[in-house]
PDB file of C-alpha atoms in Angstrom:
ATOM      1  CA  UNK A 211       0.000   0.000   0.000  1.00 43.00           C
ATOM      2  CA  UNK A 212       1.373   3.314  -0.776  1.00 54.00           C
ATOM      3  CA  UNK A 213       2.004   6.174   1.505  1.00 74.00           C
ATOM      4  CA  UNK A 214      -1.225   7.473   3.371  1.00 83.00           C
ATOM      5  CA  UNK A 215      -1.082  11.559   3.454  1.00 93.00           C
ATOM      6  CA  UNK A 216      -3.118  11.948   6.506  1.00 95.00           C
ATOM      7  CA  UNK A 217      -3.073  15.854   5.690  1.00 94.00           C
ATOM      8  CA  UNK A 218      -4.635  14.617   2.160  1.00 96.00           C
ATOM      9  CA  UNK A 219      -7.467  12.891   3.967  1.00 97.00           C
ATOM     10  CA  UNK A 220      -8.272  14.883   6.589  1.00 97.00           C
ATOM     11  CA  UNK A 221      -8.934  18.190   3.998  1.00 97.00           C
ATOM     12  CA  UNK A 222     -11.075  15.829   2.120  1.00 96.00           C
ATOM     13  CA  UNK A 223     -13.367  14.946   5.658  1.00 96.00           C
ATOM     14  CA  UNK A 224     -13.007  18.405   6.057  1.00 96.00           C
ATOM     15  CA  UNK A 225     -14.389  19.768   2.955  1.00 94.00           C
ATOM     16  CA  UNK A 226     -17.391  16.718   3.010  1.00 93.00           C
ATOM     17  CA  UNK A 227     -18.299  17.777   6.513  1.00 93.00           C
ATOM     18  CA  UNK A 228     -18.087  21.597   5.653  1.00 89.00           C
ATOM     19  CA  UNK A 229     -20.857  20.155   2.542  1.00 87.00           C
ATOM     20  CA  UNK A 230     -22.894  18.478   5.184  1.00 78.00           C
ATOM     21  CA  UNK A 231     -25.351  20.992   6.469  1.00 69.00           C
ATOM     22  CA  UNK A 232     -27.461  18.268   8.701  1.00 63.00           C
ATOM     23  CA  UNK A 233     -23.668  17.017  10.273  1.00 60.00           C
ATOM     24  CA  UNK A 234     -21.934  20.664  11.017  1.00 57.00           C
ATOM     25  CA  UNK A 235     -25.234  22.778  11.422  1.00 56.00           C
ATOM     26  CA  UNK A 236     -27.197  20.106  13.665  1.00 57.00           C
ATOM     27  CA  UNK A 237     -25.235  21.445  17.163  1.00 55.00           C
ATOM     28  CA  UNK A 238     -27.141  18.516  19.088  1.00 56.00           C
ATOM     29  CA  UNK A 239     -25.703  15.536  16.898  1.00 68.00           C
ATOM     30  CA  UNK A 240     -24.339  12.646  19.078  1.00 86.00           C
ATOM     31  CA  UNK A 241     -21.223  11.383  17.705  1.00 88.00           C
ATOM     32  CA  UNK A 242     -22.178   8.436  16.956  1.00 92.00           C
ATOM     33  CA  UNK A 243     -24.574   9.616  14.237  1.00 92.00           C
ATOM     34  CA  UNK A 244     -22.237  11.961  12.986  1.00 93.00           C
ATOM     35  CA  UNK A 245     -19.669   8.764  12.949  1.00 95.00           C
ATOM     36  CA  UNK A 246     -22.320   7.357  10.667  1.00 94.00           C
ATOM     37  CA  UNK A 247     -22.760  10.333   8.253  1.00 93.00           C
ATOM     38  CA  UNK A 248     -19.132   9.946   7.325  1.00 95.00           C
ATOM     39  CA  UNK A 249     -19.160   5.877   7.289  1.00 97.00           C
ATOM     40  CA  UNK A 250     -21.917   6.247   5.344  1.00 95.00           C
ATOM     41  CA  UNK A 251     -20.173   7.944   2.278  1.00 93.00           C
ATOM     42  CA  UNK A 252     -18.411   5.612   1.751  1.00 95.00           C
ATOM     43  CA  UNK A 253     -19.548   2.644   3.232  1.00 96.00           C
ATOM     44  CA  UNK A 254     -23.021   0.885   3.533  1.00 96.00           C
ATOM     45  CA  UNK A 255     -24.766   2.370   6.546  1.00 95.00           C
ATOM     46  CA  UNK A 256     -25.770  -1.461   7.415  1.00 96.00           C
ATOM     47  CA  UNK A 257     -22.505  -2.378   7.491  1.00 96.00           C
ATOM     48  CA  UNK A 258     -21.853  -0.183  10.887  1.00 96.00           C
ATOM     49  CA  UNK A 259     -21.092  -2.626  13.875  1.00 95.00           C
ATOM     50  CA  UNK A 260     -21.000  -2.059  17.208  1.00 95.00           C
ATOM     51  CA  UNK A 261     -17.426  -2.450  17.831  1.00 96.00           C
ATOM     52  CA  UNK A 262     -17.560   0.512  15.317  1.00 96.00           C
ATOM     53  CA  UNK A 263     -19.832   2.662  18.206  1.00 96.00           C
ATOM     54  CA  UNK A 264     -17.023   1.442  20.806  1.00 96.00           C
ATOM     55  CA  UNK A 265     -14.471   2.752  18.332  1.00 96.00           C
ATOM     56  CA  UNK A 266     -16.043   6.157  18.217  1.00 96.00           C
ATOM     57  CA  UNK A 267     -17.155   6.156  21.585  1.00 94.00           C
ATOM     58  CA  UNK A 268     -14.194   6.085  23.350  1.00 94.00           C
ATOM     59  CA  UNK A 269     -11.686   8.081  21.500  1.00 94.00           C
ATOM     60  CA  UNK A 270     -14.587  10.843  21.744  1.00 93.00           C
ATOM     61  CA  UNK A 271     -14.695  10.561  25.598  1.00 92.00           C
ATOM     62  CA  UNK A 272     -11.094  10.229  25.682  1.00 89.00           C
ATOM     63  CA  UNK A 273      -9.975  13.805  23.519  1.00 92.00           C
ATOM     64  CA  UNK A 274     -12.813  14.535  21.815  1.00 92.00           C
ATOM     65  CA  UNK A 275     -15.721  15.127  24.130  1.00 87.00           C
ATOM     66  CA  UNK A 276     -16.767  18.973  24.529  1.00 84.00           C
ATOM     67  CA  UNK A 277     -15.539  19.155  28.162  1.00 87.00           C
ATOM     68  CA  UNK A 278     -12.275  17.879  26.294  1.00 89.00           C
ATOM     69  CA  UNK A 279     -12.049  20.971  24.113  1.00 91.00           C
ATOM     70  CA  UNK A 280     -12.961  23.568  26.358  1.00 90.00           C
ATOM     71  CA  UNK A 281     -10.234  25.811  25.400  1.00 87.00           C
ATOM     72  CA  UNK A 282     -12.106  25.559  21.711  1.00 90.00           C
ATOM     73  CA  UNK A 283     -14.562  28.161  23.302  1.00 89.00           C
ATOM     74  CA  UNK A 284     -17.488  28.326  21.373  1.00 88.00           C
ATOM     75  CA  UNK A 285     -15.942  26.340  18.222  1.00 90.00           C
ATOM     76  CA  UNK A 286     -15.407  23.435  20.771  1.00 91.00           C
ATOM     77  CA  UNK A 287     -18.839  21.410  19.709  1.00 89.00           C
ATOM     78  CA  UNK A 288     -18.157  21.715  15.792  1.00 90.00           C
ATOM     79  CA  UNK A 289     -14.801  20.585  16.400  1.00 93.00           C
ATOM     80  CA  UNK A 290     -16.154  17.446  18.642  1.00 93.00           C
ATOM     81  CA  UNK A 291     -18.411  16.615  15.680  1.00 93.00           C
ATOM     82  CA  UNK A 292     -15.741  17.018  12.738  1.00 95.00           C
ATOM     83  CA  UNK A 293     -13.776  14.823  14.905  1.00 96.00           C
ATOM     84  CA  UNK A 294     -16.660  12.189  15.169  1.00 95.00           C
ATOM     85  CA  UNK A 295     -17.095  12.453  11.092  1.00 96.00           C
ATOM     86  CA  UNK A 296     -13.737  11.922  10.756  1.00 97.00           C
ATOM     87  CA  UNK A 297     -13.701   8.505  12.680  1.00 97.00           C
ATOM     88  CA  UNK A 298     -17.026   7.899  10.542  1.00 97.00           C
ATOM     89  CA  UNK A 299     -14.889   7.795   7.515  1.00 97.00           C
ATOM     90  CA  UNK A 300     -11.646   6.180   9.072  1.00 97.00           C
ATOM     91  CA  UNK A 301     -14.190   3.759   9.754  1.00 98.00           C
ATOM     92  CA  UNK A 302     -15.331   3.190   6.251  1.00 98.00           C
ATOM     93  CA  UNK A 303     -11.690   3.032   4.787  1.00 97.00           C
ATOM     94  CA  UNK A 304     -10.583   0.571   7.447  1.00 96.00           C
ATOM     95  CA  UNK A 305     -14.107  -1.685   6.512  1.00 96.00           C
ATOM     96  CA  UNK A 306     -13.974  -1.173   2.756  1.00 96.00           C
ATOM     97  CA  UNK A 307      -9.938  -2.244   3.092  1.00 94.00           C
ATOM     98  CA  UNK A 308      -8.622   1.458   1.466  1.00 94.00           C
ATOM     99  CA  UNK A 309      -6.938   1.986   4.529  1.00 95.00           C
ATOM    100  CA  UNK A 310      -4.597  -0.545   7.065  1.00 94.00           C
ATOM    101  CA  UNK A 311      -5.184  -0.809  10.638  1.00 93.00           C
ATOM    102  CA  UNK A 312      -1.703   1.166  10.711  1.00 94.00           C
ATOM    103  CA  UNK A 313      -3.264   4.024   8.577  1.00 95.00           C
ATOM    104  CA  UNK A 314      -5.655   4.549  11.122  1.00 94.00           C
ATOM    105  CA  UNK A 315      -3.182   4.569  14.045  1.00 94.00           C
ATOM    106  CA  UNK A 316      -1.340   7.459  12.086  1.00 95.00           C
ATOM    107  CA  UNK A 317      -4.648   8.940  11.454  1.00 96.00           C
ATOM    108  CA  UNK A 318      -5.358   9.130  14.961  1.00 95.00           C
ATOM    109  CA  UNK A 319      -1.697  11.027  16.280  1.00 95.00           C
ATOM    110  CA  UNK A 320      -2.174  13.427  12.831  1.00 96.00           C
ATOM    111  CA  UNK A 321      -5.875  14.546  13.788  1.00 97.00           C
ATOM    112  CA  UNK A 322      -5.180  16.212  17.217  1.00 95.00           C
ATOM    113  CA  UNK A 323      -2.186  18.594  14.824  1.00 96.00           C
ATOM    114  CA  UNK A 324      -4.747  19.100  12.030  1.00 97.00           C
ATOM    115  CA  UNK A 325      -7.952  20.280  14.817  1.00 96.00           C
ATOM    116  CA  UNK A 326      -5.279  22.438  16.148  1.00 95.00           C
ATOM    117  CA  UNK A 327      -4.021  23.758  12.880  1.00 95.00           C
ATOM    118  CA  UNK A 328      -7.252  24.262  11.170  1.00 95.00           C
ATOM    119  CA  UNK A 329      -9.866  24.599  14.103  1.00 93.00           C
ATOM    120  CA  UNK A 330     -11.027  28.083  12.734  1.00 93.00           C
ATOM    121  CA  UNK A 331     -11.626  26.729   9.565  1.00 93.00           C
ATOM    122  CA  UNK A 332     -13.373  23.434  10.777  1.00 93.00           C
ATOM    123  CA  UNK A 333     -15.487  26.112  12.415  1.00 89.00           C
ATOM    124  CA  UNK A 334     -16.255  28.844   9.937  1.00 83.00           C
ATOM    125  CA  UNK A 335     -19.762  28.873   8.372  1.00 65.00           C
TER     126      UNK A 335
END
């Protein structure tokens, strides 16, 4: 498998999510079904399982919750939910083999440097 650019990737979920009204507008989304909206373009949505919802679950309460971001401010609950989209589509590559389990590991150190990088656009309207 050639080189994953993580950067590549992550401007791709970023521009997707940005084209999603009902995942970046809808402030109340739980992660998981944000986790879905991003599995599910590119994956069949009956093809989530629930070790997926473990998946998301606990990197979200682990980093990503809201009480996690605080210093976010008021972009902290966008950011929470690009975060969950983006595991929604790491997902989806790992279960439609396009990406390795190792991909996803290097995913997951890159995404923390990319929210931090890009927060204000993940957050502008």
């Amino acid at each position: 498998m050639p080189n994953w650019d993580t950067f590549e990737f992550f401007e791709m979920c970023l521009i997707t999510f940005k084209n999603d009204d009902s995942a970046r507008t809808n402030l109340t989304s739980n992660s998981i079904d944000v986790a879905l909206k991003g599995f599910s373009q590119y994956a069949d949505p009956l093809q989530w399982k629930s070790d997926y919802t473990i998946f998301v679950n606990r990197r979200m309460d682990l980093e990503y919750s809201e009480e996690k971001l605080e210093w976010y401010e008021e972009c902290k609950t966008c950011i929470s939910l690009f975060a969950s989209y983006v595991f929604g589509v790491l997902i989806a590559y790992y279960h439609i083999e396009k990406i390795s389990e190792t991909d996803m590991l290097l995913a997951e150190v890159h995404l923390p440097g990319f929210i931090l990088n890009e927060n204000e656009r993940i957050c502008d309207e």
